[in-house]
Each structure stands twice: as C-alpha cells, then as structure tokens.
PDB file of C-alpha atoms in Angstrom:
ATOM      1  CA  ARG A  24      -4.852  -1.915 -29.022  1.00 85.00           C
ATOM      2  CA  TRP A  25      -1.850  -2.029 -31.341  1.00 90.00           C
ATOM      3  CA  ALA A  26       0.502  -2.198 -28.360  1.00 89.00           C
ATOM      4  CA  ALA A  27      -1.511  -4.914 -26.620  1.00 90.00           C
ATOM      5  CA  ASP A  28      -1.520  -6.950 -29.828  1.00 93.00           C
ATOM      6  CA  ARG A  29       2.277  -6.625 -30.152  1.00 95.00           C
ATOM      7  CA  MET A  30       2.769  -7.767 -26.572  1.00 94.00           C
ATOM      8  CA  TRP A  31       0.491 -10.748 -27.210  1.00 95.00           C
ATOM      9  CA  GLU A  32       2.490 -11.611 -30.326  1.00 96.00           C
ATOM     10  CA  GLY A  33       5.623 -11.317 -28.222  1.00 95.00           C
ATOM     11  CA  LEU A  34       4.249 -13.877 -25.781  1.00 94.00           C
ATOM     12  CA  ILE A  35       2.982 -16.440 -28.235  1.00 94.00           C
ATOM     13  CA  GLY A  36       5.705 -15.950 -30.891  1.00 93.00           C
ATOM     14  CA  PRO A  37       7.765 -15.663 -28.865  1.00 92.00           C
ATOM     15  CA  SER A  38       9.183 -12.412 -30.164  1.00 95.00           C
ATOM     16  CA  ASP A  39      11.345 -10.100 -28.072  1.00 95.00           C
ATOM     17  CA  GLU A  40      10.984  -7.400 -30.729  1.00 95.00           C
ATOM     18  CA  ALA A  41       7.171  -7.465 -30.721  1.00 96.00           C
ATOM     19  CA  TRP A  42       7.035  -7.611 -26.917  1.00 95.00           C
ATOM     20  CA  ARG A  43       9.345  -4.623 -26.475  1.00 94.00           C
ATOM     21  CA  ALA A  44       7.616  -2.583 -29.187  1.00 95.00           C
ATOM     22  CA  GLY A  45       4.219  -2.988 -27.534  1.00 93.00           C
ATOM     23  CA  ALA A  46       5.566  -2.308 -24.059  1.00 92.00           C
ATOM     24  CA  ALA A  47       7.371   0.839 -25.228  1.00 91.00           C
ATOM     25  CA  VAL A  48       4.204   2.316 -26.723  1.00 90.00           C
ATOM     26  CA  LEU A  49       2.128   1.525 -23.642  1.00 86.00           C
ATOM     27  CA  ALA A  50       4.734   2.952 -21.300  1.00 86.00           C
ATOM     28  CA  THR A  51       4.815   6.301 -23.081  1.00 85.00           C
ATOM     29  CA  THR A  52       1.242   6.850 -24.286  1.00 79.00           C
ATOM     30  CA  ALA A  53      -0.712   9.389 -22.269  1.00 73.00           C
ATOM     31  CA  LEU A  54      -4.505   9.336 -22.270  1.00 68.00           C
ATOM     32  CA  THR A  55      -6.357  12.629 -22.084  1.00 65.00           C
ATOM     33  CA  ALA A  56      -9.993  13.477 -21.423  1.00 60.00           C
ATOM     34  CA  GLU A  57     -10.446  14.141 -25.144  1.00 66.00           C
ATOM     35  CA  ASP A  58      -9.289  10.607 -25.892  1.00 66.00           C
ATOM     36  CA  VAL A  59     -12.128   9.054 -23.910  1.00 62.00           C
ATOM     37  CA  GLY A  60     -14.903  11.304 -25.157  1.00 63.00           C
ATOM     38  CA  GLU A  61     -16.776  14.368 -24.056  1.00 59.00           C
ATOM     39  CA  ARG A  62     -19.164  12.632 -21.666  1.00 65.00           C
ATOM     40  CA  LEU A  63     -16.550  10.594 -19.833  1.00 68.00           C
ATOM     41  CA  VAL A  64     -14.415  11.826 -16.979  1.00 76.00           C
ATOM     42  CA  LEU A  65     -10.942  10.665 -16.005  1.00 76.00           C
ATOM     43  CA  THR A  66     -11.751  10.008 -12.362  1.00 81.00           C
ATOM     44  CA  PRO A  67      -8.991   9.474  -9.786  1.00 87.00           C
ATOM     45  CA  GLU A  68      -9.700   5.737  -9.966  1.00 85.00           C
ATOM     46  CA  ILE A  69      -9.315   5.678 -13.740  1.00 81.00           C
ATOM     47  CA  GLU A  70      -6.168   7.803 -13.571  1.00 82.00           C
ATOM     48  CA  ALA A  71      -4.727   5.346 -11.003  1.00 86.00           C
ATOM     49  CA  LEU A  72      -5.453   2.447 -13.363  1.00 83.00           C
ATOM     50  CA  LEU A  73      -3.711   4.281 -16.209  1.00 81.00           C
ATOM     51  CA  ILE A  74      -0.676   4.865 -14.015  1.00 85.00           C
ATOM     52  CA  GLN A  75      -0.606   1.154 -13.141  1.00 86.00           C
ATOM     53  CA  ILE A  76      -0.892   0.168 -16.810  1.00 84.00           C
ATOM     54  CA  ARG A  77       2.034   2.436 -17.726  1.00 84.00           C
ATOM     55  CA  SER A  78       4.011   1.066 -14.775  1.00 88.00           C
ATOM     56  CA  ASP A  79       3.382  -2.508 -15.920  1.00 87.00           C
ATOM     57  CA  ALA A  80       4.416  -1.531 -19.440  1.00 86.00           C
ATOM     58  CA  SER A  81       7.632   0.053 -18.167  1.00 88.00           C
ATOM     59  CA  ALA A  82       8.449  -3.119 -16.249  1.00 92.00           C
ATOM     60  CA  ALA A  83       7.535  -5.178 -19.309  1.00 91.00           C
ATOM     61  CA  SER A  84      10.170  -3.419 -21.388  1.00 88.00           C
ATOM     62  CA  SER A  85      12.911  -5.099 -19.383  1.00 90.00           C
ATOM     63  CA  ALA A  86      11.191  -8.417 -18.614  1.00 93.00           C
ATOM     64  CA  THR A  87      12.932 -11.297 -20.329  1.00 91.00           C
ATOM     65  CA  SER A  88      11.477 -14.474 -18.841  1.00 93.00           C
ATOM     66  CA  ALA A  89       8.247 -15.943 -20.124  1.00 93.00           C
ATOM     67  CA  THR A  90       6.837 -16.093 -16.591  1.00 95.00           C
ATOM     68  CA  ALA A  91       7.535 -12.415 -15.892  1.00 94.00           C
ATOM     69  CA  ARG A  92       6.018 -11.424 -19.221  1.00 94.00           C
ATOM     70  CA  GLN A  93       2.920 -13.533 -18.606  1.00 94.00           C
ATOM     71  CA  ASP A  94       2.429 -11.978 -15.179  1.00 94.00           C
ATOM     72  CA  LEU A  95       2.865  -8.444 -16.510  1.00 92.00           C
ATOM     73  CA  TYR A  96       0.554  -9.046 -19.454  1.00 92.00           C
ATOM     74  CA  GLY A  97      -2.112 -10.405 -17.114  1.00 92.00           C
ATOM     75  CA  SER A  98      -1.770  -7.395 -14.827  1.00 90.00           C
ATOM     76  CA  PHE A  99      -1.917  -5.071 -17.830  1.00 86.00           C
ATOM     77  CA  LEU A 100      -5.102  -6.718 -19.167  1.00 89.00           C
ATOM     78  CA  SER A 101      -6.697  -6.599 -15.739  1.00 89.00           C
ATOM     79  CA  GLY A 102      -5.987  -2.858 -15.565  1.00 84.00           C
ATOM     80  CA  CYS A 103      -7.434  -2.331 -19.029  1.00 83.00           C
ATOM     81  CA  ALA A 104     -10.594  -4.272 -18.182  1.00 87.00           C
ATOM     82  CA  SER A 105     -11.084  -2.362 -14.924  1.00 86.00           C
ATOM     83  CA  CYS A 106     -10.614   0.975 -16.654  1.00 81.00           C
ATOM     84  CA  HIS A 107     -13.061   0.110 -19.436  1.00 81.00           C
ATOM     85  CA  ARG A 108     -15.580  -1.096 -16.841  1.00 86.00           C
ATOM     86  CA  ASP A 109     -15.297   2.167 -14.913  1.00 82.00           C
ATOM     87  CA  MET A 110     -15.705   4.215 -18.084  1.00 78.00           C
ATOM     88  CA  MET A 111     -18.744   2.207 -19.143  1.00 80.00           C
ATOM     89  CA  ASN A 112     -20.288   2.718 -15.701  1.00 82.00           C
ATOM     90  CA  GLN A 113     -20.119   6.478 -16.300  1.00 78.00           C
ATOM     91  CA  ARG A 114     -22.406   6.050 -19.305  1.00 72.00           C
ATOM     92  CA  ASP A 115     -25.115   4.344 -17.250  1.00 63.00           C
TER      93      ASP A 115
END
C-alpha cells in the first residue's frame, strides 16, 4: 500500500521522486504464500497477476510523461483489484 500511495502522490503532485520510489518498491517486492495467509493459495492466475504488477512497476520506473504514468497506474490498480478478488474468492 505504501508503494501505491507514493505512486498516487507522484501522479497528483506531480512528484517524480514519489512516483519512482513507489515504482521501485513494487518492482522488487516478492509476495510469498506466507504473506497472503495460511488458507490462501498463490494460484497460477494470482502469480500471473503479480508478475504483471511487477512488470508495470518496472515500466513505471522509467515512465516520464503524465499519460504513460496514468496508463501504468491504471493497469497496476486493475491487477491489484483482480488479485484481491481472486484471493477473496478462495475464502468463499
């Protein structure tokens, strides 16, 4: 969440420093099964979403235009929402 908040601040600031800090954390943070809880499983679909989120974050690190950053942030949020949805469906 910290990284997403920094990227948001980078968009609305605008702040290159905040944007790059958030993108750098997202690009390098690995999520493990322990991070999501004992009852949840990192399915292939969830792992694919995590790969896409890290890919978007890597691309975000070098994005300089507002349009590119907006597109990447939207893609990143879409990936997050899909992943959270899939994890919540495991609880049902």
